Tab-separated table of C-alpha atoms and ligand atoms in Angstrom:
chain	number	residue	atom	x	y	z
A	1	UNK	CA	-79.298	-67.925	56.189
A	2	UNK	CA	-78.375	-67.986	59.859
A	3	UNK	CA	-78.246	-64.542	61.486
A	4	UNK	CA	-74.831	-63.277	62.583
A	5	UNK	CA	-74.591	-61.663	66.026
A	6	UNK	CA	-71.913	-59.046	66.602
A	7	UNK	CA	-70.205	-59.460	69.945
A	8	UNK	CA	-68.008	-56.732	71.417
A	9	UNK	CA	-65.139	-58.386	73.276
A	10	UNK	CA	-63.104	-56.765	76.046
A	11	UNK	CA	-60.344	-59.204	76.886
A	12	UNK	CA	-59.063	-56.838	79.568
A	13	UNK	CA	-56.201	-57.328	81.996
A	14	UNK	CA	-54.331	-60.067	83.861
A	15	UNK	CA	-55.749	-63.493	83.013
A	16	UNK	CA	-58.353	-61.842	80.757
A	17	UNK	CA	-56.783	-62.689	77.392
A	18	UNK	CA	-55.964	-66.270	78.537
A	19	UNK	CA	-59.606	-67.074	79.326
A	20	UNK	CA	-61.112	-65.061	76.473
A	21	UNK	CA	-59.332	-66.978	73.705
A	22	UNK	CA	-60.726	-70.448	74.590
A	23	UNK	CA	-64.193	-68.981	75.217
A	24	UNK	CA	-64.301	-67.495	71.736
A	25	UNK	CA	-62.974	-70.740	70.238
A	26	UNK	CA	-65.719	-72.778	71.893
A	27	UNK	CA	-68.505	-70.327	71.023
A	28	UNK	CA	-67.299	-70.207	67.420
A	29	UNK	CA	-67.187	-74.005	67.159
A	30	UNK	CA	-70.690	-74.329	68.637
A	31	UNK	CA	-72.081	-71.795	66.179
A	32	UNK	CA	-70.407	-73.544	63.236
A	33	UNK	CA	-71.742	-76.946	64.231
A	34	UNK	CA	-75.236	-75.600	64.862
A	35	UNK	CA	-75.314	-73.523	61.635
A	36	UNK	CA	-78.476	-71.858	63.041
A	37	UNK	CA	-76.577	-68.770	64.185
A	38	UNK	CA	-73.145	-67.221	63.719
A	39	UNK	CA	-70.896	-64.815	65.582
A	40	UNK	CA	-68.663	-61.972	64.568
A	41	UNK	CA	-66.331	-60.947	67.419
A	42	UNK	CA	-64.864	-57.453	67.599
A	43	UNK	CA	-61.961	-57.001	70.056
A	44	UNK	CA	-62.014	-53.606	71.757
A	45	UNK	CA	-59.308	-51.958	73.837
A	46	UNK	CA	-60.033	-50.942	77.459
A	47	UNK	CA	-58.782	-51.633	80.966
A	48	UNK	CA	-55.896	-50.900	83.297
A	49	UNK	CA	-53.017	-51.876	80.969
A	50	UNK	CA	-54.589	-49.758	78.235
A	51	UNK	CA	-54.906	-46.851	80.694
A	52	UNK	CA	-51.230	-47.183	81.666
A	53	UNK	CA	-50.266	-46.987	77.978
A	54	UNK	CA	-52.655	-44.303	76.762
A	55	UNK	CA	-54.211	-42.490	79.736
A	56	UNK	CA	-57.670	-43.782	78.676
A	57	UNK	CA	-59.395	-46.695	80.435
A	58	UNK	CA	-62.469	-46.914	78.192
A	59	UNK	CA	-61.881	-45.155	74.871
A	60	UNK	CA	-64.950	-43.470	73.394
A	61	UNK	CA	-64.603	-45.548	70.226
A	62	UNK	CA	-64.733	-48.777	72.304
A	63	UNK	CA	-67.837	-47.566	74.132
A	64	UNK	CA	-69.556	-46.677	70.855
A	65	UNK	CA	-68.633	-50.023	69.251
A	66	UNK	CA	-70.019	-51.797	72.326
A	67	UNK	CA	-73.211	-49.756	72.023
A	68	UNK	CA	-73.706	-50.979	68.460
A	69	UNK	CA	-72.939	-54.656	69.250
A	70	UNK	CA	-75.638	-57.278	69.881
A	71	UNK	CA	-73.923	-58.365	73.112
A	72	UNK	CA	-70.797	-57.572	75.117
A	73	UNK	CA	-68.405	-60.207	76.420
A	74	UNK	CA	-65.927	-58.966	79.009
A	75	UNK	CA	-63.276	-60.914	80.882
A	76	UNK	CA	-61.813	-58.894	83.761
A	77	UNK	CA	-60.304	-55.447	84.122
A	78	UNK	CA	-58.083	-53.778	86.668
A	79	UNK	CA	-54.523	-54.171	87.944
A	80	UNK	CA	-53.436	-53.458	91.523
A	81	UNK	CA	-50.621	-51.069	90.559
A	82	UNK	CA	-52.553	-49.067	87.993
A	83	UNK	CA	-54.902	-46.478	89.486
A	84	UNK	CA	-56.581	-43.247	88.501
A	85	UNK	CA	-54.982	-40.094	89.902
A	86	UNK	CA	-57.442	-40.122	92.865
A	87	UNK	CA	-56.256	-43.605	93.846
A	88	UNK	CA	-59.411	-45.502	92.777
A	89	UNK	CA	-59.356	-48.690	90.687
A	90	UNK	CA	-59.654	-48.775	86.924
A	91	UNK	CA	-63.056	-50.364	86.356
A	92	UNK	CA	-64.539	-49.695	82.901
A	93	UNK	CA	-67.033	-52.503	83.611
A	94	UNK	CA	-68.746	-50.139	86.081
A	95	UNK	CA	-68.740	-47.396	83.457
A	96	UNK	CA	-70.420	-49.785	80.993
A	97	UNK	CA	-73.053	-50.650	83.612
A	98	UNK	CA	-73.820	-46.948	84.051
A	99	UNK	CA	-73.633	-46.038	80.351
A	100	UNK	CA	-76.090	-48.790	79.335
A	101	UNK	CA	-78.303	-48.749	82.447
A	102	UNK	CA	-77.619	-52.386	83.240
A	103	UNK	CA	-79.744	-52.575	86.377
A	104	UNK	CA	-80.056	-56.375	86.730
A	105	UNK	CA	-76.891	-58.227	87.793
A	106	UNK	CA	-77.508	-61.947	87.356
A	107	UNK	CA	-75.444	-64.363	89.430
A	108	UNK	CA	-76.559	-67.943	88.853
A	109	UNK	CA	-75.699	-70.476	91.562
A	110	UNK	CA	-75.691	-74.083	90.377
A	111	UNK	CA	-74.441	-77.161	92.167
A	112	UNK	CA	-74.927	-80.241	90.021
A	113	UNK	CA	-74.511	-83.785	91.252
A	114	UNK	CA	-70.804	-84.426	91.760
A	115	UNK	CA	-70.110	-80.678	91.987
A	116	UNK	CA	-67.226	-79.269	93.995
A	117	UNK	CA	-69.263	-77.577	96.702
A	118	UNK	CA	-67.980	-77.257	100.270
A	119	UNK	CA	-71.553	-78.099	101.400
A	120	UNK	CA	-72.664	-81.581	102.426
A	121	UNK	CA	-75.507	-82.016	99.957
A	122	UNK	CA	-78.309	-84.411	100.930
A	123	UNK	CA	-78.704	-87.241	98.408
A	124	UNK	CA	-80.887	-86.330	95.449
A	125	UNK	CA	-80.685	-82.569	96.077
A	126	UNK	CA	-79.205	-80.135	93.589
A	127	UNK	CA	-79.013	-76.361	93.613
A	128	UNK	CA	-80.060	-74.089	90.771
A	129	UNK	CA	-81.048	-70.542	91.631
A	130	UNK	CA	-80.363	-67.066	90.302
A	131	UNK	CA	-79.504	-64.104	92.464
A	132	UNK	CA	-80.407	-60.769	90.861
A	133	UNK	CA	-78.385	-57.893	92.230
A	134	UNK	CA	-79.669	-54.409	91.407
A	135	UNK	CA	-76.568	-52.835	89.878
A	136	UNK	CA	-77.070	-49.105	89.397
A	137	UNK	CA	-78.165	-47.674	92.755
A	138	UNK	CA	-78.640	-48.984	96.327
A	139	UNK	CA	-75.654	-48.285	98.583
A	140	UNK	CA	-73.309	-48.152	95.579
A	141	UNK	CA	-75.121	-44.968	94.535
A	142	UNK	CA	-72.900	-43.340	97.132
A	143	UNK	CA	-69.685	-44.484	95.453
A	144	UNK	CA	-67.355	-41.481	95.259
A	145	UNK	CA	-69.776	-39.057	96.958
A	146	UNK	CA	-69.723	-40.270	100.556
A	147	UNK	CA	-68.840	-37.619	103.146
A	148	UNK	CA	-66.348	-37.686	105.974
A	149	UNK	CA	-66.340	-34.683	108.299
A	150	UNK	CA	-66.464	-33.704	111.965
A	151	UNK	CA	-65.683	-37.182	113.222
A	152	UNK	CA	-68.290	-39.030	111.196
A	153	UNK	CA	-68.731	-40.653	107.793
A	154	UNK	CA	-71.958	-40.871	105.778
A	155	UNK	CA	-72.961	-42.846	102.703
A	156	UNK	CA	-76.458	-42.647	101.244
A	157	UNK	CA	-78.441	-45.626	99.980
A	158	UNK	CA	-80.776	-44.812	97.107
A	159	UNK	CA	-83.796	-46.841	96.021
A	160	UNK	CA	-85.936	-45.443	93.202
A	161	UNK	CA	-89.383	-46.557	92.114
A	162	UNK	CA	-88.389	-46.439	88.454
A	163	UNK	CA	-85.397	-48.802	88.737
A	164	UNK	CA	-87.109	-51.065	91.294
A	165	UNK	CA	-90.140	-51.540	89.037
A	166	UNK	CA	-87.924	-52.528	86.109
A	167	UNK	CA	-85.870	-54.797	88.352
A	168	UNK	CA	-88.869	-56.656	89.774
A	169	UNK	CA	-90.570	-56.983	86.380
A	170	UNK	CA	-87.315	-58.508	85.130
A	171	UNK	CA	-87.180	-60.890	88.123
A	172	UNK	CA	-90.723	-62.195	87.565
A	173	UNK	CA	-90.160	-62.615	83.830
A	174	UNK	CA	-86.970	-64.545	84.543
A	175	UNK	CA	-88.835	-66.766	87.030
A	176	UNK	CA	-91.458	-67.479	84.371
A	177	UNK	CA	-88.817	-68.344	81.752
A	178	UNK	CA	-87.039	-70.657	84.215
A	179	UNK	CA	-90.323	-72.369	85.044
A	180	UNK	CA	-91.076	-72.920	81.354
A	181	UNK	CA	-87.558	-74.180	80.648
A	182	UNK	CA	-87.335	-76.527	83.623
A	183	UNK	CA	-84.936	-75.502	86.372
A	184	UNK	CA	-87.286	-73.152	88.266
A	185	UNK	CA	-90.619	-73.466	90.034
A	186	UNK	CA	-91.742	-69.905	89.285
A	187	UNK	CA	-90.961	-68.264	92.626
A	188	UNK	CA	-89.329	-64.904	93.352
A	189	UNK	CA	-87.924	-64.001	96.777
A	190	UNK	CA	-87.397	-60.349	97.677
A	191	UNK	CA	-84.293	-60.108	99.878
A	192	UNK	CA	-84.223	-56.983	102.041
A	193	UNK	CA	-84.029	-55.591	105.560
A	194	UNK	CA	-87.540	-54.163	105.637
A	195	UNK	CA	-87.823	-54.711	109.400
A	196	UNK	CA	-85.170	-52.035	110.067
A	197	UNK	CA	-84.920	-49.594	107.164
A	198	UNK	CA	-87.638	-47.490	105.551
A	199	UNK	CA	-85.824	-47.704	102.215
A	200	UNK	CA	-86.249	-51.490	102.261
A	201	UNK	CA	-89.902	-51.280	103.308
A	202	UNK	CA	-90.350	-49.069	100.222
A	203	UNK	CA	-88.396	-51.595	98.112
A	204	UNK	CA	-90.658	-54.380	99.417
A	205	UNK	CA	-93.886	-52.446	98.694
A	206	UNK	CA	-92.822	-51.970	95.080
A	207	UNK	CA	-91.958	-55.676	94.907
A	208	UNK	CA	-95.403	-56.667	96.236
A	209	UNK	CA	-97.146	-54.453	93.676
A	210	UNK	CA	-95.189	-56.159	90.881
A	211	UNK	CA	-95.894	-59.604	92.346
A	212	UNK	CA	-99.637	-58.898	92.137
A	213	UNK	CA	-99.229	-58.511	88.354
A	214	UNK	CA	-98.026	-62.125	88.040
A	215	UNK	CA	-100.745	-64.390	89.454
A	216	UNK	CA	-99.202	-67.380	87.635
A	217	UNK	CA	-96.039	-67.094	89.770
A	218	UNK	CA	-95.421	-67.268	93.525
A	219	UNK	CA	-93.356	-64.947	95.712
A	220	UNK	CA	-92.048	-64.501	99.229
A	221	UNK	CA	-89.733	-62.277	101.281
A	222	UNK	CA	-86.576	-62.945	103.266
A	223	UNK	CA	-84.284	-60.784	105.348
A	224	UNK	CA	-80.745	-60.627	104.039
A	225	UNK	CA	-79.177	-62.123	107.180
A	226	UNK	CA	-81.542	-65.122	107.103
A	227	UNK	CA	-80.870	-65.502	103.370
A	228	UNK	CA	-77.120	-65.844	104.047
A	229	UNK	CA	-77.867	-68.588	106.581
A	230	UNK	CA	-80.263	-70.457	104.277
A	231	UNK	CA	-77.885	-70.218	101.316
A	232	UNK	CA	-75.573	-72.405	103.390
A	233	UNK	CA	-78.170	-74.579	105.145
A	234	UNK	CA	-80.744	-75.239	102.413
A	235	UNK	CA	-79.811	-73.512	99.156
A	236	UNK	CA	-81.984	-75.910	97.110
A	237	UNK	CA	-85.096	-74.037	98.322
A	238	UNK	CA	-84.337	-70.907	96.248
A	239	UNK	CA	-85.415	-70.138	92.688
A	240	UNK	CA	-85.031	-66.417	91.830
A	241	UNK	CA	-83.761	-63.998	94.502
A	242	UNK	CA	-83.816	-60.261	93.926
A	243	UNK	CA	-82.031	-57.725	96.090
A	244	UNK	CA	-80.323	-54.360	96.525
A	245	UNK	CA	-76.838	-53.666	95.147
A	246	UNK	CA	-74.687	-54.043	98.302
A	247	UNK	CA	-76.606	-57.054	99.638
A	248	UNK	CA	-76.298	-58.640	96.178
A	249	UNK	CA	-72.572	-57.929	96.058
A	250	UNK	CA	-72.028	-59.838	99.282
A	251	UNK	CA	-74.463	-62.689	98.642
A	252	UNK	CA	-73.090	-63.320	95.155
A	253	UNK	CA	-69.611	-64.061	96.549
A	254	UNK	CA	-71.231	-66.427	99.020
A	255	UNK	CA	-72.957	-68.060	96.047
A	256	UNK	CA	-69.615	-68.381	94.220
A	257	UNK	CA	-68.139	-70.048	97.313
A	258	UNK	CA	-70.999	-72.560	97.389
A	259	UNK	CA	-70.291	-73.556	93.783
A	260	UNK	CA	-66.623	-74.265	94.358
A	261	UNK	CA	-65.073	-70.830	93.863
A	262	UNK	CA	-64.693	-67.858	91.579
A	263	UNK	CA	-63.306	-70.008	88.762
A	264	UNK	CA	-66.801	-71.371	88.045
A	265	UNK	CA	-68.937	-68.305	88.807
A	266	UNK	CA	-70.391	-66.506	85.757
A	267	UNK	CA	-72.438	-63.324	85.682
A	268	UNK	CA	-74.425	-61.008	83.447
A	269	UNK	CA	-75.366	-57.343	83.796
A	270	UNK	CA	-78.594	-56.805	81.914
A	271	UNK	CA	-80.652	-53.734	81.018
A	272	UNK	CA	-83.715	-53.238	78.865
A	273	UNK	CA	-81.742	-53.439	75.614
A	274	UNK	CA	-78.099	-54.268	76.290
A	275	UNK	CA	-76.154	-56.797	78.328
A	276	UNK	CA	-72.581	-57.460	79.443
A	277	UNK	CA	-71.463	-61.011	80.237
A	278	UNK	CA	-68.413	-61.516	82.420
A	279	UNK	CA	-67.018	-63.883	85.057
A	280	UNK	CA	-67.498	-62.847	88.710
A	281	UNK	CA	-63.757	-62.906	89.326
A	282	UNK	CA	-61.229	-60.151	88.774
A	283	UNK	CA	-58.101	-60.140	86.609
A	284	UNK	CA	-56.208	-62.435	89.055
A	285	UNK	CA	-52.787	-60.782	88.479
A	286	UNK	CA	-51.191	-63.280	90.896
A	287	UNK	CA	-51.582	-66.087	88.337
A	288	UNK	CA	-51.598	-64.123	85.065
A	289	UNK	CA	-49.353	-65.419	82.306
A	290	UNK	CA	-48.831	-68.811	83.962
A	291	UNK	CA	-51.513	-70.789	82.089
A	292	UNK	CA	-53.222	-71.644	85.392
A	293	UNK	CA	-56.426	-69.629	85.057
A	294	UNK	CA	-59.699	-71.514	85.106
A	295	UNK	CA	-61.585	-70.636	81.887
A	296	UNK	CA	-64.930	-72.080	83.073
A	297	UNK	CA	-66.414	-68.922	84.640
A	298	UNK	CA	-65.788	-67.079	81.378
A	299	UNK	CA	-67.161	-69.935	79.250
A	300	UNK	CA	-70.236	-70.097	81.502
A	301	UNK	CA	-70.659	-66.336	81.028
A	302	UNK	CA	-70.592	-67.077	77.284
A	303	UNK	CA	-73.384	-69.614	77.909
A	304	UNK	CA	-75.426	-66.875	79.625
A	305	UNK	CA	-74.873	-64.730	76.533
A	306	UNK	CA	-76.153	-67.549	74.312
A	307	UNK	CA	-79.264	-67.824	76.501
A	308	UNK	CA	-79.924	-64.084	76.447
A	309	UNK	CA	-79.441	-63.756	72.675
A	310	UNK	CA	-81.436	-66.937	72.031
A	311	UNK	CA	-84.425	-65.695	74.039
A	312	UNK	CA	-84.214	-62.163	72.684
A	313	UNK	CA	-84.025	-63.221	69.031
A	314	UNK	CA	-86.050	-66.419	69.362
A	315	UNK	CA	-83.249	-68.803	68.357
A	316	UNK	CA	-83.855	-71.971	70.421
A	317	UNK	CA	-80.589	-73.501	69.121
A	318	UNK	CA	-78.656	-70.877	71.094
A	319	UNK	CA	-80.469	-71.768	74.328
A	320	UNK	CA	-79.882	-75.479	73.663
A	321	UNK	CA	-76.160	-74.803	73.171
A	322	UNK	CA	-76.050	-72.774	76.406
A	323	UNK	CA	-77.445	-75.790	78.269
A	324	UNK	CA	-74.909	-78.082	76.537
A	325	UNK	CA	-72.053	-75.876	77.706
A	326	UNK	CA	-73.295	-75.957	81.306
A	327	UNK	CA	-73.865	-79.719	81.198
A	328	UNK	CA	-70.417	-80.248	79.667
A	329	UNK	CA	-68.699	-78.322	82.452
A	330	UNK	CA	-70.781	-80.149	85.084
A	331	UNK	CA	-69.700	-83.479	83.573
A	332	UNK	CA	-66.040	-82.458	83.457
A	333	UNK	CA	-66.151	-81.398	87.112
A	334	UNK	CA	-68.021	-84.542	88.167
A	335	UNK	CA	-65.390	-86.680	86.384
A	336	UNK	CA	-62.588	-84.620	88.049
A	337	UNK	CA	-60.826	-84.522	84.682
A	338	UNK	CA	-59.315	-81.548	82.871
A	339	UNK	CA	-59.544	-79.253	85.889
A	340	UNK	CA	-57.282	-76.330	86.742
A	341	UNK	CA	-55.503	-75.969	90.105
A	342	UNK	CA	-58.254	-73.875	91.742
A	343	UNK	CA	-60.540	-76.923	91.355
A	344	UNK	CA	-57.888	-79.321	92.612
A	345	UNK	CA	-56.642	-80.407	89.179
A	346	UNK	CA	-53.351	-80.089	87.350
A	347	UNK	CA	-54.543	-78.958	83.914
A	348	UNK	CA	-53.485	-75.755	82.226
A	349	UNK	CA	-56.024	-73.275	80.868
A	350	UNK	CA	-55.796	-74.688	77.309
A	351	UNK	CA	-56.006	-78.281	78.597
A	352	UNK	CA	-59.159	-77.503	80.587
A	353	UNK	CA	-60.888	-75.901	77.620
A	354	UNK	CA	-59.679	-78.593	75.196
A	355	UNK	CA	-61.106	-81.208	77.579
A	356	UNK	CA	-64.460	-79.454	77.409
A	357	UNK	CA	-64.297	-79.044	73.627
A	358	UNK	CA	-63.474	-82.689	73.023
A	359	UNK	CA	-66.358	-83.800	75.246
A	360	UNK	CA	-68.832	-81.401	73.597
A	361	UNK	CA	-67.832	-81.924	70.027
A	362	UNK	CA	-67.182	-85.670	70.226
A	363	UNK	CA	-70.893	-86.139	71.015
A	364	UNK	CA	-72.136	-84.209	67.958
B	1	LIG	P1	-61.511	-57.751	91.822
B	1	LIG	O1	-61.429	-56.817	92.981
B	1	LIG	O2	-60.973	-57.191	90.544
B	1	LIG	O3	-62.833	-58.450	91.660
B	1	LIG	P2	-60.220	-59.627	93.488
B	1	LIG	O4	-59.205	-58.860	94.247
B	1	LIG	O5	-61.482	-60.030	94.154
B	1	LIG	O6	-60.510	-58.900	92.122
B	1	LIG	P3	-59.602	-61.821	91.797
B	1	LIG	O7	-58.826	-61.283	90.678
B	1	LIG	O8	-61.013	-62.193	91.507
B	1	LIG	O9	-59.475	-60.867	93.027
B	1	LIG	O10	-58.847	-63.062	92.419
B	1	LIG	C1	-59.087	-63.558	93.724
B	1	LIG	C2	-58.342	-64.881	93.875
B	1	LIG	O11	-58.992	-65.874	93.087
B	1	LIG	C3	-56.906	-64.799	93.385
B	1	LIG	O12	-56.067	-65.588	94.191
B	1	LIG	C4	-56.968	-65.379	92.002
B	1	LIG	O13	-55.787	-66.002	91.572
B	1	LIG	C5	-58.108	-66.390	92.113
B	1	LIG	N1	-58.821	-66.486	90.828
B	1	LIG	C6	-59.667	-65.572	90.318
B	1	LIG	N2	-60.112	-65.967	89.120
B	1	LIG	C7	-59.546	-67.165	88.883
B	1	LIG	C8	-59.612	-68.073	87.783
B	1	LIG	N3	-60.363	-67.861	86.680
B	1	LIG	N4	-58.890	-69.201	87.857
B	1	LIG	C9	-58.133	-69.476	88.931
B	1	LIG	N5	-58.022	-68.653	89.993
B	1	LIG	C10	-58.719	-67.507	89.972
């Protein structure tokens, strides 16, 4: 009997529910056709609208249900007009990251042939790299505890050996898996500013010690400013990049821009035991309820979940289906058919996902 994986679903705010529904439909159909795995989805309340109604942004019961689930699928949370009393945004996704120690933020950047990149790609070149953003410390450690007094403001960046060791071990293991599966060449680049800051020299030393434990893989270093330049000039040279929280935050939006926008940018926040999969974009309140949201970033986040569960539980069918989802979306974009307005098309959210479903399931 195929194992059933329990997925905690936070459909969140704004366009969240509109992009969650087709993602669950497609994942369910893939599992049924494969018959080598199955899903049980549990919808959990959280987010800004929930906070406005109840005064709670992430109910304890939702957090506990997410803790018990095999994986967590989250769309987007937050609404501009709904804030905590101190004026900060409602962001239960950050609370989940902290609660489950999700230190590795994965932001894949893929530009397939025929992709909608603003870059002029040389013939025969394609882009497929993963940016890993440390997600629990770095400059974001200072969130909420920065100081402003006597005419100056201070924020503290924190790099710990413990988190950095886990992060780099994760990066090298990912590089190895990518090499074995095809898209990678087994290289990890440490992105830092070690020429200026002691914290980054420390970060780099820990990276080098981890690199020495993986003689089967290669590694190099790059400064963050040069990395931004090369991501635009020659992004095909990267495989796995690993960096601090704030640098990763900025570079991952650059990566999304290279792929054609937020509507196609997936992400995962991964720890030693748990993981949250969610699109890079926010709840897009400006287009909510209009059927214009691009569901691809969310579906691609679902593909990352399939990959993670497939590797963790040794179910190759899940990894094969993840690749089919990515290839299907690449083909749909290359054909310029069934695309939402952000990608220059005229399709609605359901039309875009139905286009993908008919292409995927017609072939089986
Ligand atoms: P947050 O701060 O919560 O990350 P944000 O302020 O960066 O959010 P988003 O909600 O990500 O903003 O939206 C930025 C822009 O991108 C908006 O104009 C929005 O409509 C558009 N956008 C975001 N996601 C999508 C999507 N899936 N499909 C189409 N357009 C999108």
